[in-house]
mmCIF file of C-alpha atoms in Angstrom:
data_model
loop_
_atom_site.group_PDB
_atom_site.id
_atom_site.type_symbol
_atom_site.label_atom_id
_atom_site.label_comp_id
_atom_site.label_asym_id
_atom_site.label_seq_id
_atom_site.Cartn_x
_atom_site.Cartn_y
_atom_site.Cartn_z
ATOM 1 C CA UNK X 1 73.732 123.761 135.709
ATOM 2 C CA UNK X 2 74.475 120.032 135.520
ATOM 3 C CA UNK X 3 74.269 120.106 131.735
ATOM 4 C CA UNK X 4 76.471 123.182 131.630
ATOM 5 C CA UNK X 5 79.162 121.443 133.688
ATOM 6 C CA UNK X 6 79.298 118.687 131.069
ATOM 7 C CA UNK X 7 80.021 121.131 128.242
ATOM 8 C CA UNK X 8 83.422 120.699 126.661
ATOM 9 C CA UNK X 9 84.993 122.393 123.659
ATOM 10 C CA UNK X 10 84.126 120.626 120.436
ATOM 11 C CA UNK X 11 87.166 118.933 118.949
ATOM 12 C CA UNK X 12 87.687 118.074 115.309
ATOM 13 C CA UNK X 13 85.084 115.602 114.146
ATOM 14 C CA UNK X 14 86.890 113.829 111.344
ATOM 15 C CA UNK X 15 88.939 110.667 111.268
ATOM 16 C CA UNK X 16 92.661 110.429 110.646
ATOM 17 C CA UNK X 17 92.459 109.006 107.146
ATOM 18 C CA UNK X 18 89.351 110.598 105.665
ATOM 19 C CA UNK X 19 89.636 114.301 106.444
ATOM 20 C CA UNK X 20 86.940 116.875 106.020
ATOM 21 C CA UNK X 21 87.454 118.218 102.532
ATOM 22 C CA UNK X 22 86.417 121.756 103.444
ATOM 23 C CA UNK X 23 87.196 122.041 107.143
ATOM 24 C CA UNK X 24 84.718 123.372 109.650
ATOM 25 C CA UNK X 25 82.014 124.165 107.079
ATOM 26 C CA UNK X 26 80.707 120.673 107.751
ATOM 27 C CA UNK X 27 79.725 121.722 111.234
ATOM 28 C CA UNK X 28 76.650 123.027 109.504
ATOM 29 C CA UNK X 29 76.584 126.657 110.560
ATOM 30 C CA UNK X 30 73.450 128.331 109.195
ATOM 31 C CA UNK X 31 74.362 129.925 105.861
ATOM 32 C CA UNK X 32 74.695 133.677 106.020
ATOM 33 C CA UNK X 33 73.629 135.758 102.992
ATOM 34 C CA UNK X 34 77.200 135.457 101.719
ATOM 35 C CA UNK X 35 76.899 131.662 101.915
ATOM 36 C CA UNK X 36 74.184 131.337 99.293
ATOM 37 C CA UNK X 37 75.235 129.495 96.125
ATOM 38 C CA UNK X 38 77.586 131.468 93.909
ATOM 39 C CA UNK X 39 77.239 129.878 90.490
ATOM 40 C CA UNK X 40 79.609 130.249 87.599
ATOM 41 C CA UNK X 41 78.535 131.701 84.262
ATOM 42 C CA UNK X 42 79.525 128.835 81.976
ATOM 43 C CA UNK X 43 79.100 128.260 78.273
ATOM 44 C CA UNK X 44 78.443 124.524 78.826
ATOM 45 C CA UNK X 45 80.678 123.745 75.874
ATOM 46 C CA UNK X 46 82.176 120.284 75.838
ATOM 47 C CA UNK X 47 84.886 119.814 78.416
ATOM 48 C CA UNK X 48 88.306 118.534 77.472
ATOM 49 C CA UNK X 49 87.492 114.849 78.070
ATOM 50 C CA UNK X 50 83.741 114.509 78.329
ATOM 51 C CA UNK X 51 80.591 116.051 76.902
ATOM 52 C CA UNK X 52 79.922 117.984 80.073
ATOM 53 C CA UNK X 53 76.184 117.713 79.634
ATOM 54 C CA UNK X 54 73.729 117.155 82.446
ATOM 55 C CA UNK X 55 72.355 113.649 82.722
ATOM 56 C CA UNK X 56 69.895 112.018 85.114
ATOM 57 C CA UNK X 57 69.465 113.746 88.437
ATOM 58 C CA UNK X 58 71.454 112.371 91.320
ATOM 59 C CA UNK X 59 69.558 110.642 94.119
ATOM 60 C CA UNK X 60 70.830 110.614 97.687
ATOM 61 C CA UNK X 61 70.340 107.428 99.595
ATOM 62 C CA UNK X 62 70.129 106.010 103.074
ATOM 63 C CA UNK X 63 71.318 102.390 103.048
ATOM 64 C CA UNK X 64 70.328 101.996 99.425
ATOM 65 C CA UNK X 65 66.855 103.558 99.660
ATOM 66 C CA UNK X 66 66.596 106.406 97.177
ATOM 67 C CA UNK X 67 65.308 109.696 98.534
ATOM 68 C CA UNK X 68 62.456 111.043 96.414
ATOM 69 C CA UNK X 69 63.567 114.259 94.783
ATOM 70 C CA UNK X 70 62.412 116.087 91.650
ATOM 71 C CA UNK X 71 63.206 114.105 88.526
ATOM 72 C CA UNK X 72 64.073 117.115 86.399
ATOM 73 C CA UNK X 73 65.082 119.703 88.978
ATOM 74 C CA UNK X 74 67.354 122.384 87.544
ATOM 75 C CA UNK X 75 69.282 125.032 89.383
ATOM 76 C CA UNK X 76 68.732 128.670 88.521
ATOM 77 C CA UNK X 77 69.704 131.318 91.028
ATOM 78 C CA UNK X 78 67.091 133.958 91.733
ATOM 79 C CA UNK X 79 69.211 136.756 90.332
ATOM 80 C CA UNK X 80 70.952 134.951 87.475
ATOM 81 C CA UNK X 81 70.238 132.527 84.670
ATOM 82 C CA UNK X 82 73.262 130.443 85.524
ATOM 83 C CA UNK X 83 73.005 126.735 86.296
ATOM 84 C CA UNK X 84 75.172 124.633 88.585
ATOM 85 C CA UNK X 85 78.093 123.447 86.444
ATOM 86 C CA UNK X 86 77.320 120.027 84.941
ATOM 87 C CA UNK X 87 79.795 117.293 85.758
ATOM 88 C CA UNK X 88 81.485 115.759 82.707
ATOM 89 C CA UNK X 89 80.739 112.201 81.741
ATOM 90 C CA UNK X 90 83.847 110.061 81.936
ATOM 91 C CA UNK X 91 84.887 108.751 78.580
ATOM 92 C CA UNK X 92 85.139 104.971 78.650
ATOM 93 C CA UNK X 93 83.657 104.551 82.127
ATOM 94 C CA UNK X 94 83.651 100.881 83.057
ATOM 95 C CA UNK X 95 81.884 101.011 86.419
ATOM 96 C CA UNK X 96 79.009 98.842 85.215
ATOM 97 C CA UNK X 97 81.174 96.261 83.469
ATOM 98 C CA UNK X 98 81.455 92.825 85.053
ATOM 99 C CA UNK X 99 85.190 92.649 84.363
ATOM 100 C CA UNK X 100 85.960 95.947 86.080
ATOM 101 C CA UNK X 101 87.875 94.336 88.939
ATOM 102 C CA UNK X 102 89.821 92.031 86.649
ATOM 103 C CA UNK X 103 90.872 94.994 84.535
ATOM 104 C CA UNK X 104 91.923 96.946 87.633
ATOM 105 C CA UNK X 105 93.653 93.890 89.072
ATOM 106 C CA UNK X 106 95.574 93.241 85.837
ATOM 107 C CA UNK X 107 96.521 96.916 85.686
ATOM 108 C CA UNK X 108 97.807 96.898 89.267
ATOM 109 C CA UNK X 109 99.866 93.784 88.627
ATOM 110 C CA UNK X 110 101.199 95.314 85.419
ATOM 111 C CA UNK X 111 102.592 98.240 87.399
ATOM 112 C CA UNK X 112 104.624 95.799 89.478
ATOM 113 C CA UNK X 113 102.302 95.919 92.478
ATOM 114 C CA UNK X 114 102.272 92.789 94.656
ATOM 115 C CA UNK X 115 98.640 91.646 94.834
ATOM 116 C CA UNK X 116 99.294 88.232 96.370
ATOM 117 C CA UNK X 117 97.557 89.229 99.613
ATOM 118 C CA UNK X 118 94.329 90.314 97.891
ATOM 119 C CA UNK X 119 91.318 88.065 98.511
ATOM 120 C CA UNK X 120 88.692 90.611 97.441
ATOM 121 C CA UNK X 121 87.075 92.004 94.323
ATOM 122 C CA UNK X 122 85.065 95.070 93.367
ATOM 123 C CA UNK X 123 81.314 94.660 92.932
ATOM 124 C CA UNK X 124 77.943 96.368 93.471
ATOM 125 C CA UNK X 125 77.365 97.663 96.999
ATOM 126 C CA UNK X 126 74.129 97.892 98.985
ATOM 127 C CA UNK X 127 75.281 101.278 100.276
ATOM 128 C CA UNK X 128 73.501 103.240 97.555
ATOM 129 C CA UNK X 129 72.270 102.833 93.971
ATOM 130 C CA UNK X 130 75.180 102.659 91.546
ATOM 131 C CA UNK X 131 77.810 102.429 94.265
ATOM 132 C CA UNK X 132 80.628 99.915 94.109
ATOM 133 C CA UNK X 133 82.290 98.236 97.068
ATOM 134 C CA UNK X 134 84.887 95.615 97.915
ATOM 135 C CA UNK X 135 83.631 92.039 98.328
ATOM 136 C CA UNK X 136 85.389 89.155 100.094
ATOM 137 C CA UNK X 137 86.275 86.285 97.718
ATOM 138 C CA UNK X 138 87.102 83.959 100.629
ATOM 139 C CA UNK X 139 86.626 83.967 104.390
ATOM 140 C CA UNK X 140 88.695 86.758 105.933
ATOM 141 C CA UNK X 141 90.074 86.998 109.458
ATOM 142 C CA UNK X 142 90.705 90.093 111.593
ATOM 143 C CA UNK X 143 94.013 91.617 110.545
ATOM 144 C CA UNK X 144 93.940 90.252 106.989
ATOM 145 C CA UNK X 145 94.937 92.738 104.291
ATOM 146 C CA UNK X 146 91.911 93.926 102.333
ATOM 147 C CA UNK X 147 93.761 96.081 99.817
ATOM 148 C CA UNK X 148 96.818 98.248 99.558
ATOM 149 C CA UNK X 149 98.328 100.754 97.149
ATOM 150 C CA UNK X 150 102.067 101.389 96.809
ATOM 151 C CA UNK X 151 103.434 104.909 96.931
ATOM 152 C CA UNK X 152 104.178 104.749 93.199
ATOM 153 C CA UNK X 153 100.437 104.531 92.422
ATOM 154 C CA UNK X 154 99.222 107.169 94.865
ATOM 155 C CA UNK X 155 97.769 110.331 93.342
ATOM 156 C CA UNK X 156 99.252 113.011 95.588
ATOM 157 C CA UNK X 157 100.798 116.465 95.603
ATOM 158 C CA UNK X 158 104.327 115.102 95.184
ATOM 159 C CA UNK X 159 103.439 113.866 91.708
ATOM 160 C CA UNK X 160 101.859 117.209 90.828
ATOM 161 C CA UNK X 161 105.058 118.970 91.907
ATOM 162 C CA UNK X 162 107.110 116.511 89.823
ATOM 163 C CA UNK X 163 104.968 117.536 86.847
ATOM 164 C CA UNK X 164 104.657 121.320 87.313
ATOM 165 C CA UNK X 165 107.335 122.221 89.852
ATOM 166 C CA UNK X 166 107.094 125.507 91.726
ATOM 167 C CA UNK X 167 103.846 126.419 89.946
ATOM 168 C CA UNK X 168 101.915 124.126 92.316
ATOM 169 C CA UNK X 169 104.353 123.834 95.228
ATOM 170 C CA UNK X 170 102.401 126.283 97.397
ATOM 171 C CA UNK X 171 98.943 124.870 96.633
ATOM 172 C CA UNK X 172 97.004 122.894 99.231
ATOM 173 C CA UNK X 173 97.291 119.147 98.729
ATOM 174 C CA UNK X 174 93.669 118.830 97.629
ATOM 175 C CA UNK X 175 94.054 121.478 94.922
ATOM 176 C CA UNK X 176 97.237 119.942 93.564
ATOM 177 C CA UNK X 177 95.602 116.509 93.407
ATOM 178 C CA UNK X 178 92.561 117.941 91.631
ATOM 179 C CA UNK X 179 94.808 119.418 88.941
ATOM 180 C CA UNK X 180 96.742 116.152 88.651
ATOM 181 C CA UNK X 181 93.506 114.174 88.205
ATOM 182 C CA UNK X 182 92.335 116.428 85.394
ATOM 183 C CA UNK X 183 95.712 116.436 83.648
ATOM 184 C CA UNK X 184 96.238 112.685 83.793
ATOM 185 C CA UNK X 185 92.676 111.867 82.709
ATOM 186 C CA UNK X 186 92.117 114.581 80.125
ATOM 187 C CA UNK X 187 95.556 115.490 78.763
ATOM 188 C CA UNK X 188 97.560 112.297 79.027
ATOM 189 C CA UNK X 189 94.505 110.075 78.601
ATOM 190 C CA UNK X 190 95.449 106.576 77.464
ATOM 191 C CA UNK X 191 99.130 107.397 77.961
ATOM 192 C CA UNK X 192 98.572 107.961 81.694
ATOM 193 C CA UNK X 193 99.774 105.252 84.059
ATOM 194 C CA UNK X 194 96.320 105.493 85.683
ATOM 195 C CA UNK X 195 94.354 105.153 82.416
ATOM 196 C CA UNK X 196 92.683 101.868 83.452
ATOM 197 C CA UNK X 197 91.813 103.304 86.857
ATOM 198 C CA UNK X 198 89.770 106.146 85.291
ATOM 199 C CA UNK X 199 87.189 103.603 84.126
ATOM 200 C CA UNK X 200 86.252 102.854 87.719
ATOM 201 C CA UNK X 201 85.673 106.459 88.767
ATOM 202 C CA UNK X 202 82.179 107.969 88.900
ATOM 203 C CA UNK X 203 81.076 110.920 86.799
ATOM 204 C CA UNK X 204 78.593 112.025 89.526
ATOM 205 C CA UNK X 205 76.058 112.574 86.789
ATOM 206 C CA UNK X 206 73.467 109.846 87.141
ATOM 207 C CA UNK X 207 75.811 106.944 87.916
ATOM 208 C CA UNK X 208 76.011 107.639 91.677
ATOM 209 C CA UNK X 209 74.416 110.189 93.979
ATOM 210 C CA UNK X 210 77.716 111.941 94.640
ATOM 211 C CA UNK X 211 78.594 114.434 97.364
ATOM 212 C CA UNK X 212 75.673 116.770 97.942
ATOM 213 C CA UNK X 213 77.769 119.852 97.168
ATOM 214 C CA UNK X 214 77.474 118.697 93.529
ATOM 215 C CA UNK X 215 73.677 118.634 93.617
ATOM 216 C CA UNK X 216 71.392 121.171 92.017
ATOM 217 C CA UNK X 217 70.125 124.136 93.964
ATOM 218 C CA UNK X 218 66.534 122.892 93.896
ATOM 219 C CA UNK X 219 67.727 119.514 95.153
ATOM 220 C CA UNK X 220 69.325 121.258 98.127
ATOM 221 C CA UNK X 221 65.900 122.481 99.157
ATOM 222 C CA UNK X 222 65.113 118.921 100.231
ATOM 223 C CA UNK X 223 67.812 119.323 102.885
ATOM 224 C CA UNK X 224 66.283 122.448 104.418
ATOM 225 C CA UNK X 225 66.156 122.189 108.199
ATOM 226 C CA UNK X 226 69.133 119.835 108.414
ATOM 227 C CA UNK X 227 72.827 120.534 108.831
ATOM 228 C CA UNK X 228 73.318 119.012 105.386
ATOM 229 C CA UNK X 229 71.782 122.089 103.762
ATOM 230 C CA UNK X 230 74.309 124.742 104.814
ATOM 231 C CA UNK X 231 77.177 122.241 104.572
ATOM 232 C CA UNK X 232 76.298 121.504 100.941
ATOM 233 C CA UNK X 233 76.069 125.174 100.006
ATOM 234 C CA UNK X 234 79.275 126.105 101.797
ATOM 235 C CA UNK X 235 81.189 123.236 100.199
ATOM 236 C CA UNK X 236 79.850 124.192 96.770
ATOM 237 C CA UNK X 237 80.953 127.773 97.325
ATOM 238 C CA UNK X 238 84.372 126.547 98.446
ATOM 239 C CA UNK X 239 84.839 124.865 95.055
ATOM 240 C CA UNK X 240 83.808 128.090 93.320
ATOM 241 C CA UNK X 241 86.480 129.871 95.375
ATOM 242 C CA UNK X 242 89.007 127.186 94.443
ATOM 243 C CA UNK X 243 88.304 127.685 90.753
ATOM 244 C CA UNK X 244 88.602 131.456 91.112
ATOM 245 C CA UNK X 245 91.921 131.077 92.937
ATOM 246 C CA UNK X 246 93.306 128.834 90.173
ATOM 247 C CA UNK X 247 92.302 131.001 87.208
ATOM 248 C CA UNK X 248 95.445 133.210 87.390
ATOM 249 C CA UNK X 249 97.595 130.065 87.201
ATOM 250 C CA UNK X 250 95.616 128.762 84.223
ATOM 251 C CA UNK X 251 95.919 132.080 82.386
ATOM 252 C CA UNK X 252 99.641 132.410 83.096
ATOM 253 C CA UNK X 253 100.484 128.869 81.905
ATOM 254 C CA UNK X 254 97.971 127.829 79.221
ATOM 255 C CA UNK X 255 100.390 125.283 77.762
ATOM 256 C CA UNK X 256 100.478 123.444 81.091
ATOM 257 C CA UNK X 257 96.794 123.987 81.875
ATOM 258 C CA UNK X 258 94.866 123.967 78.566
ATOM 259 C CA UNK X 259 91.762 126.164 78.933
ATOM 260 C CA UNK X 260 89.501 123.629 77.200
ATOM 261 C CA UNK X 261 90.512 121.043 79.801
ATOM 262 C CA UNK X 262 90.873 122.946 83.066
ATOM 263 C CA UNK X 263 87.265 124.076 83.089
ATOM 264 C CA UNK X 264 84.948 124.718 86.010
ATOM 265 C CA UNK X 265 83.088 121.525 85.097
ATOM 266 C CA UNK X 266 86.229 119.435 85.448
ATOM 267 C CA UNK X 267 87.257 121.258 88.630
ATOM 268 C CA UNK X 268 83.904 120.306 90.173
ATOM 269 C CA UNK X 269 84.330 116.694 89.039
ATOM 270 C CA UNK X 270 87.845 116.541 90.489
ATOM 271 C CA UNK X 271 86.640 118.105 93.737
ATOM 272 C CA UNK X 272 84.010 115.367 94.010
ATOM 273 C CA UNK X 273 86.637 112.666 93.468
ATOM 274 C CA UNK X 274 89.072 114.117 96.018
ATOM 275 C CA UNK X 275 86.353 114.805 98.595
ATOM 276 C CA UNK X 276 85.007 111.253 98.428
ATOM 277 C CA UNK X 277 88.151 109.183 97.740
ATOM 278 C CA UNK X 278 91.240 110.873 99.222
ATOM 279 C CA UNK X 279 92.856 109.990 102.534
ATOM 280 C CA UNK X 280 95.136 112.048 104.759
ATOM 281 C CA UNK X 281 97.111 111.685 107.951
ATOM 282 C CA UNK X 282 94.893 114.026 109.951
ATOM 283 C CA UNK X 283 91.681 116.024 109.896
ATOM 284 C CA UNK X 284 93.343 118.832 107.960
ATOM 285 C CA UNK X 285 94.329 116.499 105.121
ATOM 286 C CA UNK X 286 98.091 116.375 105.631
ATOM 287 C CA UNK X 287 99.824 114.137 103.074
ATOM 288 C CA UNK X 288 96.540 113.724 101.236
ATOM 289 C CA UNK X 289 96.451 110.959 98.620
ATOM 290 C CA UNK X 290 94.092 108.915 96.490
ATOM 291 C CA UNK X 291 94.985 105.233 96.760
ATOM 292 C CA UNK X 292 93.694 103.287 93.712
ATOM 293 C CA UNK X 293 91.877 100.026 94.593
ATOM 294 C CA UNK X 294 91.894 100.972 98.294
ATOM 295 C CA UNK X 295 89.517 103.828 97.489
ATOM 296 C CA UNK X 296 86.745 101.394 96.530
ATOM 297 C CA UNK X 297 86.331 100.443 100.208
ATOM 298 C CA UNK X 298 83.159 101.885 101.709
ATOM 299 C CA UNK X 299 82.584 103.226 105.206
ATOM 300 C CA UNK X 300 81.193 101.475 108.258
ATOM 301 C CA UNK X 301 81.518 102.716 111.807
ATOM 302 C CA UNK X 302 83.653 100.402 113.918
ATOM 303 C CA UNK X 303 85.863 99.258 111.064
ATOM 304 C CA UNK X 304 89.572 100.101 110.983
ATOM 305 C CA UNK X 305 90.941 103.234 109.401
ATOM 306 C CA UNK X 306 93.665 102.994 106.798
ATOM 307 C CA UNK X 307 97.319 102.677 107.743
ATOM 308 C CA UNK X 308 100.166 104.485 105.999
ATOM 309 C CA UNK X 309 103.562 102.833 105.747
ATOM 310 C CA UNK X 310 106.689 104.062 104.037
ATOM 311 C CA UNK X 311 105.821 102.084 100.922
ATOM 312 C CA UNK X 312 102.081 102.793 100.638
ATOM 313 C CA UNK X 313 98.603 102.779 102.177
ATOM 314 C CA UNK X 314 97.047 99.574 103.553
ATOM 315 C CA UNK X 315 93.537 98.568 104.634
ATOM 316 C CA UNK X 316 93.087 95.758 107.176
ATOM 317 C CA UNK X 317 90.046 93.698 108.119
ATOM 318 C CA UNK X 318 88.595 94.489 111.553
ATOM 319 C CA UNK X 319 86.508 91.310 111.875
ATOM 320 C CA UNK X 320 85.616 87.983 110.310
ATOM 321 C CA UNK X 321 84.062 88.275 106.865
ATOM 322 C CA UNK X 322 82.392 85.444 105.024
ATOM 323 C CA UNK X 323 82.813 84.898 101.302
ATOM 324 C CA UNK X 324 80.523 87.254 99.383
ATOM 325 C CA UNK X 325 80.265 89.847 102.179
ATOM 326 C CA UNK X 326 81.174 93.460 101.520
ATOM 327 C CA UNK X 327 84.209 94.548 103.545
ATOM 328 C CA UNK X 328 84.660 98.015 105.009
ATOM 329 C CA UNK X 329 87.005 100.584 106.448
ATOM 330 C CA UNK X 330 86.149 103.556 108.645
ATOM 331 C CA UNK X 331 86.304 107.109 107.320
ATOM 332 C CA UNK X 332 86.363 108.311 110.920
ATOM 333 C CA UNK X 333 83.570 109.587 113.148
ATOM 334 C CA UNK X 334 81.258 111.575 110.865
ATOM 335 C CA UNK X 335 77.695 112.700 111.274
ATOM 336 C CA UNK X 336 75.192 112.426 108.428
ATOM 337 C CA UNK X 337 75.684 116.003 107.253
ATOM 338 C CA UNK X 338 79.343 115.180 106.733
ATOM 339 C CA UNK X 339 78.665 111.826 105.068
ATOM 340 C CA UNK X 340 76.103 113.350 102.713
ATOM 341 C CA UNK X 341 78.141 116.447 101.874
ATOM 342 C CA UNK X 342 81.398 114.617 101.281
ATOM 343 C CA UNK X 343 80.341 111.165 100.049
ATOM 344 C CA UNK X 344 76.684 111.295 99.008
ATOM 345 C CA UNK X 345 75.100 108.857 101.464
ATOM 346 C CA UNK X 346 73.660 108.852 104.983
ATOM 347 C CA UNK X 347 73.447 106.201 107.672
ATOM 348 C CA UNK X 348 70.104 105.969 109.477
ATOM 349 C CA UNK X 349 71.822 104.147 112.350
ATOM 350 C CA UNK X 350 74.767 106.524 112.524
ATOM 351 C CA UNK X 351 75.998 106.687 116.106
ATOM 352 C CA UNK X 352 77.905 109.874 115.276
ATOM 353 C CA UNK X 353 74.723 111.705 114.314
ATOM 354 C CA UNK X 354 74.170 114.870 116.305
ATOM 355 C CA UNK X 355 72.060 117.991 116.580
ATOM 356 C CA UNK X 356 73.952 121.287 116.533
ATOM 357 C CA UNK X 357 72.555 124.063 118.709
ATOM 358 C CA UNK X 358 73.822 127.553 118.076
ATOM 359 C CA UNK X 359 73.868 130.442 120.488
ATOM 360 C CA UNK X 360 71.576 133.133 119.210
ATOM 361 C CA UNK X 361 69.725 130.812 116.834
ATOM 362 C CA UNK X 362 68.603 128.046 119.177
ATOM 363 C CA UNK X 363 70.010 128.976 122.573
ATOM 364 C CA UNK X 364 69.120 132.474 123.730
ATOM 365 C CA UNK X 365 71.158 134.078 126.500
ATOM 366 C CA UNK X 366 68.368 135.927 128.231
ATOM 367 C CA UNK X 367 67.297 137.063 131.667
ATOM 368 C CA UNK X 368 67.262 136.051 134.395
ATOM 369 C CA UNK X 369 71.008 135.762 135.014
ATOM 370 C CA UNK X 370 71.953 136.496 131.400
ATOM 371 C CA UNK X 371 75.454 137.720 132.297
ATOM 372 C CA UNK X 372 76.126 134.702 134.508
ATOM 373 C CA UNK X 373 75.061 132.384 131.673
ATOM 374 C CA UNK X 374 77.257 134.256 129.212
ATOM 375 C CA UNK X 375 80.229 134.109 131.587
ATOM 376 C CA UNK X 376 79.817 130.366 132.211
ATOM 377 C CA UNK X 377 79.524 129.547 128.526
ATOM 378 C CA UNK X 378 82.539 131.713 127.743
ATOM 379 C CA UNK X 379 84.598 129.766 130.274
ATOM 380 C CA UNK X 380 83.502 126.495 128.705
ATOM 381 C CA UNK X 381 84.525 127.839 125.283
ATOM 382 C CA UNK X 382 88.040 128.649 126.496
ATOM 383 C CA UNK X 383 87.393 132.353 126.700
ATOM 384 C CA UNK X 384 85.668 132.731 123.343
ATOM 385 C CA UNK X 385 82.536 134.837 123.223
ATOM 386 C CA UNK X 386 79.517 132.788 124.259
ATOM 387 C CA UNK X 387 77.370 134.566 121.670
ATOM 388 C CA UNK X 388 79.093 132.628 118.869
ATOM 389 C CA UNK X 389 79.121 129.098 120.267
ATOM 390 C CA UNK X 390 78.023 125.830 118.671
ATOM 391 C CA UNK X 391 76.970 122.944 120.920
ATOM 392 C CA UNK X 392 76.794 119.368 119.754
ATOM 393 C CA UNK X 393 74.171 116.992 121.131
ATOM 394 C CA UNK X 394 75.102 113.455 119.987
ATOM 395 C CA UNK X 395 72.586 110.871 118.843
ATOM 396 C CA UNK X 396 73.740 108.825 121.832
ATOM 397 C CA UNK X 397 74.345 111.476 124.477
ATOM 398 C CA UNK X 398 77.754 111.050 126.031
ATOM 399 C CA UNK X 399 78.759 114.608 126.590
ATOM 400 C CA UNK X 400 77.975 118.073 125.393
ATOM 401 C CA UNK X 401 80.551 119.683 123.195
ATOM 402 C CA UNK X 402 80.921 123.276 122.130
ATOM 403 C CA UNK X 403 82.982 125.273 119.694
ATOM 404 C CA UNK X 404 83.138 128.948 118.769
ATOM 405 C CA UNK X 405 81.240 129.615 115.564
ATOM 406 C CA UNK X 406 83.131 131.471 112.812
ATOM 407 C CA UNK X 407 81.925 135.054 112.409
ATOM 408 C CA UNK X 408 79.538 135.662 109.488
#
């Protein structure tokens, strides 16, 4: 009874500036039969701006320690010979080059951006193999500017609407940005104002672990028993649905959306970029944007979230940093299933980690007093049926939280 009194409805779990890319799927509801991977039948022909061939398997990591997973795992659904779409290799990727930051810095200055407040550079991060982060070049104080991106450099829906007009006006922000990424990188190429920036983006095919919704089906088996497993599958399926929803637009306007460029492979790549690098004003992703240079900042709990001003997006230091230290921002309170699904890493000291208990799967409403239990839980869930509740038990118990589970 005491535990029941502490139950409260589960609020949104995501921070203001790093929204959940696919909404409540990251709660980790057990996948129903309809939530098994739905894989596209692809020809695996070269994509519009990359070979689109599978490279080394991606390895998830916890604070830089690679998780052992099959070296050559491939994904073949039980009832089809279709593989998970390979992610295209980025032409001219410069992530491993020592002058990456200088090139990005020169590019930013060349666009007219004021970089006088920058006392950082991009370099290898201890977060995970292949990951880049932002490193302090001098001692930094709380409140110092780490990085900022002016509105003119943001990749957002407004720029997609400027390009395609009403054709994309009704799309969700994340979809519009995905299309803009593909167009600017693959169609405009070197003529794009972001052409230098593309060299710093991952391909998610061997260079970094990448969000787990991009992993192979056999790789997902290593997540069985965790909330990361259903979250990965549901996010993957959400991208499949996105591609399906966009196909009528592609077919109706092939001149605007060349079929050899707007492929499922590139849609999956763009989804990985938006999921792991875009920021919004709230958990639903309002005013979503990718902020070049700012997006190299990695996550650490307790750091400050980004701030949006009328002229751009700014990241501030939350503490003293010594020269050579990696600096951080916060993506908001996220458990490891969310971090892994959306960004491709986990934190073994994550204070937002939680166990999700589901009515009917883990919590059985049984006799004695079954009806009284059901009535109490329903009250705690604001009148929703107790048989479809999810309850969150935090790593550091502060309070129980509950939320109605979506129907299967």
